[in-house]
GROMACS .gro file of C-alpha atoms in nm:
model
  312
    1MET     CA    1  18.595 -12.868  -7.029
    2ALA     CA    2  18.678 -12.499  -7.021
    3LYS     CA    3  18.860 -12.336  -6.727
    4VAL     CA    4  18.844 -11.957  -6.725
    5LEU     CA    5  19.071 -11.705  -6.554
    6ILE     CA    6  18.936 -11.348  -6.531
    7VAL     CA    7  19.163 -11.053  -6.453
    8ALA     CA    8  18.980 -10.824  -6.212
    9GLU     CA    9  18.963 -10.452  -6.286
   10HIS     CA   10  18.970 -10.233  -5.975
   11MET     CA   11  19.066  -9.891  -5.847
   12ASP     CA   12  19.106  -9.743  -5.499
   13GLY     CA   13  19.023 -10.073  -5.337
   14LYS     CA   14  18.690 -10.116  -5.517
   15LEU     CA   15  18.601 -10.373  -5.782
   16ASN     CA   16  18.480 -10.243  -6.117
   17GLY     CA   17  18.148 -10.379  -6.246
   18SER     CA   18  18.322 -10.486  -6.569
   19THR     CA   19  18.460 -10.788  -6.382
   20ALA     CA   20  18.108 -10.921  -6.310
   21LYS     CA   21  18.029 -10.880  -6.682
   22CYS     CA   22  18.332 -11.088  -6.769
   23VAL     CA   23  18.194 -11.357  -6.535
   24THR     CA   24  17.864 -11.356  -6.727
   25ALA     CA   25  18.056 -11.400  -7.056
   26ALA     CA   26  18.258 -11.684  -6.901
   27GLN     CA   27  17.941 -11.859  -6.787
   28ALA     CA   28  17.828 -11.873  -7.152
   29LEU     CA   29  18.105 -12.129  -7.204
   30SER     CA   30  17.952 -12.360  -6.938
   31PRO     CA   31  18.301 -12.398  -6.791
   32GLU     CA   32  18.427 -12.636  -6.525
   33THR     CA   33  18.557 -12.344  -6.322
   34ILE     CA   34  18.572 -11.962  -6.324
   35ASP     CA   35  18.853 -11.807  -6.125
   36VAL     CA   36  18.921 -11.436  -6.075
   37VAL     CA   37  19.269 -11.300  -6.013
   38VAL     CA   38  19.320 -10.975  -5.823
   39LEU     CA   39  19.662 -10.815  -5.864
   40ALA     CA   40  19.719 -10.528  -5.622
   41GLY     CA   41  19.940 -10.391  -5.348
   42ASP     CA   42  19.677 -10.501  -5.095
   43PRO     CA   43  19.416 -10.714  -5.271
   44ALA     CA   44  19.207 -10.810  -4.966
   45ALA     CA   45  18.911 -10.573  -5.005
   46VAL     CA   46  18.881 -10.625  -5.382
   47ALA     CA   47  18.909 -11.001  -5.343
   48ALA     CA   48  18.626 -11.001  -5.087
   49GLU     CA   49  18.402 -10.822  -5.341
   50ALA     CA   50  18.499 -11.062  -5.622
   51ALA     CA   51  18.426 -11.364  -5.400
   52GLN     CA   52  18.061 -11.251  -5.376
   53ILE     CA   53  18.001 -11.265  -5.754
   54ALA     CA   54  17.772 -11.555  -5.838
   55GLY     CA   55  17.948 -11.819  -6.047
   56VAL     CA   56  18.302 -11.752  -5.933
   57SER     CA   57  18.482 -12.067  -5.805
   58ARG     CA   58  18.799 -11.912  -5.662
   59VAL     CA   59  18.955 -11.573  -5.617
   60LEU     CA   60  19.334 -11.570  -5.649
   61THR     CA   61  19.522 -11.277  -5.492
   62VAL     CA   62  19.869 -11.157  -5.597
   63ALA     CA   63  19.995 -10.904  -5.341
   64ASN     CA   64  20.290 -10.706  -5.466
   65ASP     CA   65  20.378 -10.339  -5.422
   66ALA     CA   66  20.455 -10.329  -5.796
   67ASN     CA   67  20.084 -10.404  -5.859
   68ALA     CA   68  19.963 -10.099  -5.670
   69ASN     CA   69  19.896  -9.927  -6.004
   70PRO     CA   70  19.759 -10.104  -6.315
   71ILE     CA   71  20.062 -10.097  -6.548
   72ALA     CA   72  20.012 -10.348  -6.829
   73GLN     CA   73  20.383 -10.425  -6.868
   74VAL     CA   74  20.402 -10.515  -6.498
   75LEU     CA   75  20.078 -10.710  -6.468
   76ALA     CA   76  20.102 -10.903  -6.796
   77PRO     CA   77  20.400 -11.130  -6.707
   78GLN     CA   78  20.221 -11.230  -6.385
   79VAL     CA   79  19.890 -11.303  -6.563
   80ALA     CA   80  20.074 -11.502  -6.830
   81LYS     CA   81  20.234 -11.721  -6.561
   82LEU     CA   82  19.898 -11.770  -6.390
   83ALA     CA   83  19.732 -11.863  -6.721
   84ASP     CA   84  19.900 -12.203  -6.715
   85GLY     CA   85  19.626 -12.465  -6.689
   86TYR     CA   86  19.345 -12.236  -6.804
   87SER     CA   87  19.177 -12.267  -7.142
   88HIS     CA   88  19.054 -11.905  -7.145
   89VAL     CA   89  19.181 -11.577  -6.998
   90PHE     CA   90  18.930 -11.292  -7.004
   91GLY     CA   91  18.960 -10.921  -6.932
   92PRO     CA   92  18.715 -10.637  -6.985
   93SER     CA   93  18.716 -10.438  -7.307
   94SER     CA   94  18.776 -10.120  -7.105
   95THR     CA   95  19.082  -9.895  -7.111
   96PHE     CA   96  19.234 -10.132  -6.848
   97GLY     CA   97  19.165 -10.446  -7.053
   98LYS     CA   98  19.258 -10.299  -7.388
   99ASP     CA   99  19.596 -10.204  -7.240
  100LEU     CA  100  19.664 -10.530  -7.057
  101MET     CA  101  19.523 -10.822  -7.254
  102PRO     CA  102  19.722 -10.773  -7.580
  103CYS     CA  103  20.040 -10.791  -7.367
  104VAL     CA  104  19.916 -11.115  -7.210
  105ALA     CA  105  19.836 -11.261  -7.552
  106ALA     CA  106  20.178 -11.165  -7.684
  107LEU     CA  107  20.357 -11.329  -7.392
  108LEU     CA  108  20.153 -11.646  -7.447
  109GLY     CA  109  20.215 -11.634  -7.822
  110VAL     CA  110  19.846 -11.649  -7.914
  111PRO     CA  111  19.611 -11.420  -8.109
  112GLN     CA  112  19.365 -11.214  -7.909
  113VAL     CA  113  18.988 -11.213  -7.954
  114SER     CA  114  18.880 -10.852  -7.912
  115ASP     CA  115  18.538 -10.718  -7.806
  116LEU     CA  116  18.381 -11.058  -7.747
  117MET     CA  117  18.007 -10.998  -7.763
  118SER     CA  118  17.869 -11.352  -7.801
  119VAL     CA  119  17.991 -11.708  -7.729
  120GLU     CA  120  17.905 -11.958  -8.001
  121GLY     CA  121  18.130 -12.237  -7.882
  122GLU     CA  122  18.441 -12.304  -7.675
  123TYR     CA  123  18.662 -12.150  -7.948
  124THR     CA  124  18.400 -11.966  -8.153
  125PHE     CA  125  18.286 -11.610  -8.079
  126LYS     CA  126  18.117 -11.308  -8.234
  127ARG     CA  127  18.251 -10.955  -8.228
  128PRO     CA  128  18.158 -10.627  -8.397
  129ILE     CA  129  18.354 -10.475  -8.683
  130TYR     CA  130  18.318 -10.163  -8.907
  131ALA     CA  131  18.200  -9.946  -8.614
  132GLY     CA  132  17.943 -10.208  -8.518
  133ASN     CA  133  17.781 -10.214  -8.862
  134ALA     CA  134  17.872 -10.579  -8.907
  135ILE     CA  135  17.915 -10.875  -8.673
  136VAL     CA  136  18.185 -11.127  -8.755
  137THR     CA  137  18.224 -11.481  -8.628
  138VAL     CA  138  18.582 -11.561  -8.530
  139GLU     CA  139  18.736 -11.894  -8.444
  140ALA     CA  140  19.034 -11.910  -8.209
  141PRO     CA  141  19.294 -12.187  -8.260
  142THR     CA  142  19.198 -12.501  -8.072
  143GLY     CA  143  19.446 -12.636  -7.825
  144GLN     CA  144  19.574 -12.289  -7.736
  145THR     CA  145  19.479 -12.054  -7.454
  146VAL     CA  146  19.208 -11.811  -7.565
  147VAL     CA  147  19.292 -11.457  -7.456
  148ALA     CA  148  18.996 -11.222  -7.503
  149THR     CA  149  18.859 -10.884  -7.408
  150VAL     CA  150  18.490 -10.890  -7.322
  151ARG     CA  151  18.267 -10.618  -7.472
  152THR     CA  152  18.112 -10.498  -7.148
  153ALA     CA  153  17.823 -10.323  -7.328
  154SER     CA  154  17.701 -10.664  -7.451
  155TRP     CA  155  17.682 -10.846  -7.118
  156LYS     CA  156  17.489 -10.799  -6.794
  157GLU     CA  157  17.671 -10.803  -6.461
  158ALA     CA  158  17.661 -11.141  -6.288
  159GLY     CA  159  17.461 -11.129  -5.968
  160LYS     CA  160  17.579 -11.134  -5.608
  161GLY     CA  161  17.540 -11.413  -5.357
  162GLY     CA  162  17.854 -11.607  -5.432
  163SER     CA  163  18.090 -11.742  -5.169
  164ALA     CA  164  18.411 -11.827  -5.355
  165THR     CA  165  18.722 -11.918  -5.165
  166VAL     CA  166  19.006 -11.661  -5.157
  167GLU     CA  167  19.358 -11.798  -5.203
  168ALA     CA  168  19.692 -11.624  -5.210
  169ALA     CA  169  19.889 -11.705  -5.525
  170SER     CA  170  20.266 -11.679  -5.565
  171VAL     CA  171  20.395 -11.580  -5.908
  172ASP     CA  172  20.754 -11.617  -6.019
  173ALA     CA  173  20.768 -11.367  -6.304
  174ASP     CA  174  21.036 -11.125  -6.415
  175LEU     CA  175  20.891 -10.776  -6.390
  176PRO     CA  176  21.028 -10.499  -6.612
  177GLY     CA  177  21.233 -10.217  -6.467
  178HIS     CA  178  21.205  -9.985  -6.767
  179THR     CA  179  20.828  -9.921  -6.718
  180ARG     CA  180  20.722  -9.752  -6.400
  181TYR     CA  181  20.429  -9.555  -6.257
  182VAL     CA  182  20.486  -9.179  -6.259
  183GLY     CA  183  20.145  -9.036  -6.181
  184LEU     CA  184  19.778  -9.029  -6.274
  185ALA     CA  185  19.613  -8.726  -6.431
  186ALA     CA  186  19.236  -8.761  -6.410
  187GLY     CA  187  18.935  -8.540  -6.360
  188SER     CA  188  18.754  -8.582  -6.030
  189SER     CA  189  18.375  -8.588  -6.012
  190ASP     CA  190  18.102  -8.678  -5.765
  191ARG     CA  191  17.891  -8.805  -6.052
  192PRO     CA  192  17.866  -9.180  -6.138
  193ASP     CA  193  18.141  -9.336  -6.349
  194LEU     CA  194  18.055  -9.300  -6.719
  195GLN     CA  195  18.156  -9.654  -6.810
  196SER     CA  196  17.930  -9.823  -6.555
  197ALA     CA  197  17.650  -9.568  -6.489
  198LYS     CA  198  17.288  -9.678  -6.526
  199ARG     CA  199  17.190  -9.331  -6.649
  200VAL     CA  200  17.394  -9.108  -6.885
  201VAL     CA  201  17.327  -8.760  -7.021
  202SER     CA  202  17.547  -8.654  -7.313
  203GLY     CA  203  17.588  -8.320  -7.489
  204GLY     CA  204  17.698  -8.255  -7.844
  205ARG     CA  205  17.805  -7.975  -8.074
  206GLY     CA  206  17.458  -7.821  -8.042
  207VAL     CA  207  17.533  -7.716  -7.682
  208GLY     CA  208  17.745  -7.440  -7.832
  209SER     CA  209  18.024  -7.377  -7.580
  210ALA     CA  210  18.202  -7.504  -7.266
  211GLU     CA  211  18.006  -7.251  -7.060
  212ASN     CA  212  17.676  -7.372  -7.201
  213PHE     CA  213  17.771  -7.731  -7.101
  214ASP     CA  214  17.665  -7.634  -6.750
  215VAL     CA  215  17.305  -7.702  -6.855
  216ILE     CA  216  17.405  -8.063  -6.932
  217TYR     CA  217  17.571  -8.103  -6.592
  218LYS     CA  218  17.271  -7.958  -6.409
  219PHE     CA  219  17.025  -8.183  -6.592
  220ALA     CA  220  17.246  -8.488  -6.526
  221ASP     CA  221  17.256  -8.405  -6.156
  222LYS     CA  222  16.875  -8.394  -6.151
  223LEU     CA  223  16.873  -8.746  -6.292
  224GLY     CA  224  17.164  -8.872  -6.082
  225ALA     CA  225  17.337  -8.950  -6.412
  226ALA     CA  226  17.690  -8.958  -6.548
  227VAL     CA  227  17.785  -8.703  -6.813
  228GLY     CA  228  17.914  -8.790  -7.160
  229ALA     CA  229  17.981  -8.601  -7.483
  230SER     CA  230  18.007  -8.652  -7.856
  231ARG     CA  231  18.343  -8.635  -8.030
  232ALA     CA  232  18.238  -8.303  -8.186
  233ALA     CA  233  18.187  -8.154  -7.838
  234VAL     CA  234  18.522  -8.285  -7.718
  235ASP     CA  235  18.706  -8.163  -8.030
  236ALA     CA  236  18.546  -7.819  -7.986
  237GLY     CA  237  18.687  -7.803  -7.630
  238TYR     CA  238  18.348  -7.809  -7.453
  239CYS     CA  239  18.461  -8.090  -7.224
  240PRO     CA  240  18.754  -8.324  -7.160
  241ASN     CA  241  18.841  -8.630  -7.368
  242GLU     CA  242  18.752  -8.882  -7.094
  243MET     CA  243  18.386  -8.789  -7.142
  244GLN     CA  244  18.373  -8.895  -7.506
  245VAL     CA  245  18.120  -9.160  -7.599
  246GLY     CA  246  18.148  -9.349  -7.924
  247GLN     CA  247  18.373  -9.563  -8.140
  248THR     CA  248  18.687  -9.368  -8.043
  249GLY     CA  249  18.565  -9.303  -7.688
  250LYS     CA  250  18.373  -9.515  -7.438
  251ILE     CA  251  18.126  -9.782  -7.547
  252ILE     CA  252  17.850  -9.790  -7.288
  253ALA     CA  253  17.518  -9.960  -7.225
  254PRO     CA  254  17.324  -9.763  -6.962
  255GLU     CA  255  16.958  -9.828  -6.886
  256LEU     CA  256  16.882  -9.466  -6.993
  257TYR     CA  257  17.082  -9.255  -7.240
  258VAL     CA  258  16.983  -8.894  -7.304
  259ALA     CA  259  17.148  -8.736  -7.611
  260ILE     CA  260  17.121  -8.356  -7.611
  261GLY     CA  261  17.227  -8.151  -7.913
  262ILE     CA  262  17.385  -8.461  -8.073
  263SER     CA  263  17.323  -8.517  -8.446
  264GLY     CA  264  17.396  -8.893  -8.436
  265ALA     CA  265  17.708  -8.970  -8.637
  266ILE     CA  266  17.758  -9.343  -8.687
  267GLN     CA  267  18.072  -9.333  -8.471
  268HIS     CA  268  17.867  -9.199  -8.176
  269LEU     CA  269  17.581  -9.446  -8.231
  270THR     CA  270  17.833  -9.731  -8.208
  271GLY     CA  271  17.898  -9.635  -7.849
  272ILE     CA  272  17.535  -9.639  -7.738
  273LYS     CA  273  17.365  -9.906  -7.952
  274ASP     CA  274  17.318 -10.140  -7.652
  275ALA     CA  275  17.159  -9.877  -7.425
  276GLY     CA  276  16.818  -9.967  -7.283
  277THR     CA  277  16.623  -9.648  -7.365
  278ILE     CA  278  16.762  -9.371  -7.582
  279VAL     CA  279  16.611  -9.024  -7.553
  280ALA     CA  280  16.713  -8.759  -7.809
  281ILE     CA  281  16.664  -8.381  -7.788
  282ASN     CA  282  16.759  -8.187  -8.102
  283LYS     CA  283  16.617  -7.888  -8.286
  284ASP     CA  284  16.683  -8.053  -8.623
  285PRO     CA  285  16.392  -8.289  -8.700
  286ASP     CA  286  16.606  -8.470  -8.960
  287ALA     CA  287  16.895  -8.547  -8.721
  288ALA     CA  288  17.014  -8.907  -8.755
  289ILE     CA  289  16.984  -8.960  -8.378
  290PHE     CA  290  16.605  -8.972  -8.409
  291GLU     CA  291  16.628  -9.286  -8.626
  292ILE     CA  292  16.755  -9.491  -8.331
  293ALA     CA  293  16.599  -9.301  -8.043
  294ASP     CA  294  16.315  -9.461  -7.843
  295ILE     CA  295  16.191  -9.117  -7.751
  296GLY     CA  296  16.262  -8.810  -7.959
  297LEU     CA  297  16.187  -8.446  -7.881
  298VAL     CA  298  16.237  -8.173  -8.145
  299GLY     CA  299  16.313  -7.845  -7.976
  300ASP     CA  300  16.573  -7.596  -7.858
  301LEU     CA  301  16.764  -7.759  -7.572
  302PHE     CA  302  16.794  -7.426  -7.387
  303GLN     CA  303  16.416  -7.406  -7.372
  304VAL     CA  304  16.343  -7.777  -7.325
  305LEU     CA  305  16.590  -7.856  -7.046
  306PRO     CA  306  16.465  -7.592  -6.798
  307ASP     CA  307  16.111  -7.727  -6.845
  308LEU     CA  308  16.228  -8.085  -6.791
  309GLU     CA  309  16.426  -7.984  -6.486
  310ALA     CA  310  16.120  -7.815  -6.337
  311ALA     CA  311  15.912  -8.126  -6.403
  312LEU     CA  312  16.176  -8.345  -6.240
   0.00000   0.00000   0.00000
């Protein structure tokens, strides 16, 4: 019977929705138990949130000042020690998980299953390859701990209503001294987080300039949406790298995705293929984005957006 340990992703004392998606993936194994571990300087608030996720058996807390910032080389030895007795260790396929989980797998001496999108058996999973153009079935070695990152775009968040017990865990792990937290450089925004937003508005090369990107921001604010961008827009300097959506950016699955001035390169489509409803606005009627869009509007974005804003 499977026993799953999930590493919680959190920031500023708040649990990220990716953790609840990992719980849903773990439930597909029909496991005996699903435990969540929260590593932080003060894990109490995050642990209380994690305990409310339906399906979680226990929440383990590891309070250590060294865990105040998510440094993979510091967290990984602790997770590897905690993994003893578990058949599976899951983390989200976010920047956090992609940084941490390979370190955990290396310390445990096992191969990692990346971007887990479907559970076929206790050791058998499906994951996308070739920019999502093909799905491969992979089989992890039996008798070894399965370390995996969960493709958050492929799973729904587990519901609330749980009442898991919260337990403090002590971990005897040697933490590295050569890796330390220096600082965090990140853009601040009042808009929803791009990775977890229910609505996303993205702009592409067709927006034309960084100044013109204001029309994207204004339209997103009308919808209460997060703002994304294509790689072409990022490379052109219209917006920062953290807004990039696609194979080499963020892979997202919002309920509504509005692509404005985006042609629809396969690398971009990889990042939005699991979105609920895709709306495309482009003046080129032959743009590839229209092939996958649920709703397509051919027109000049600088004429269309003001009309849509007025209607909203």
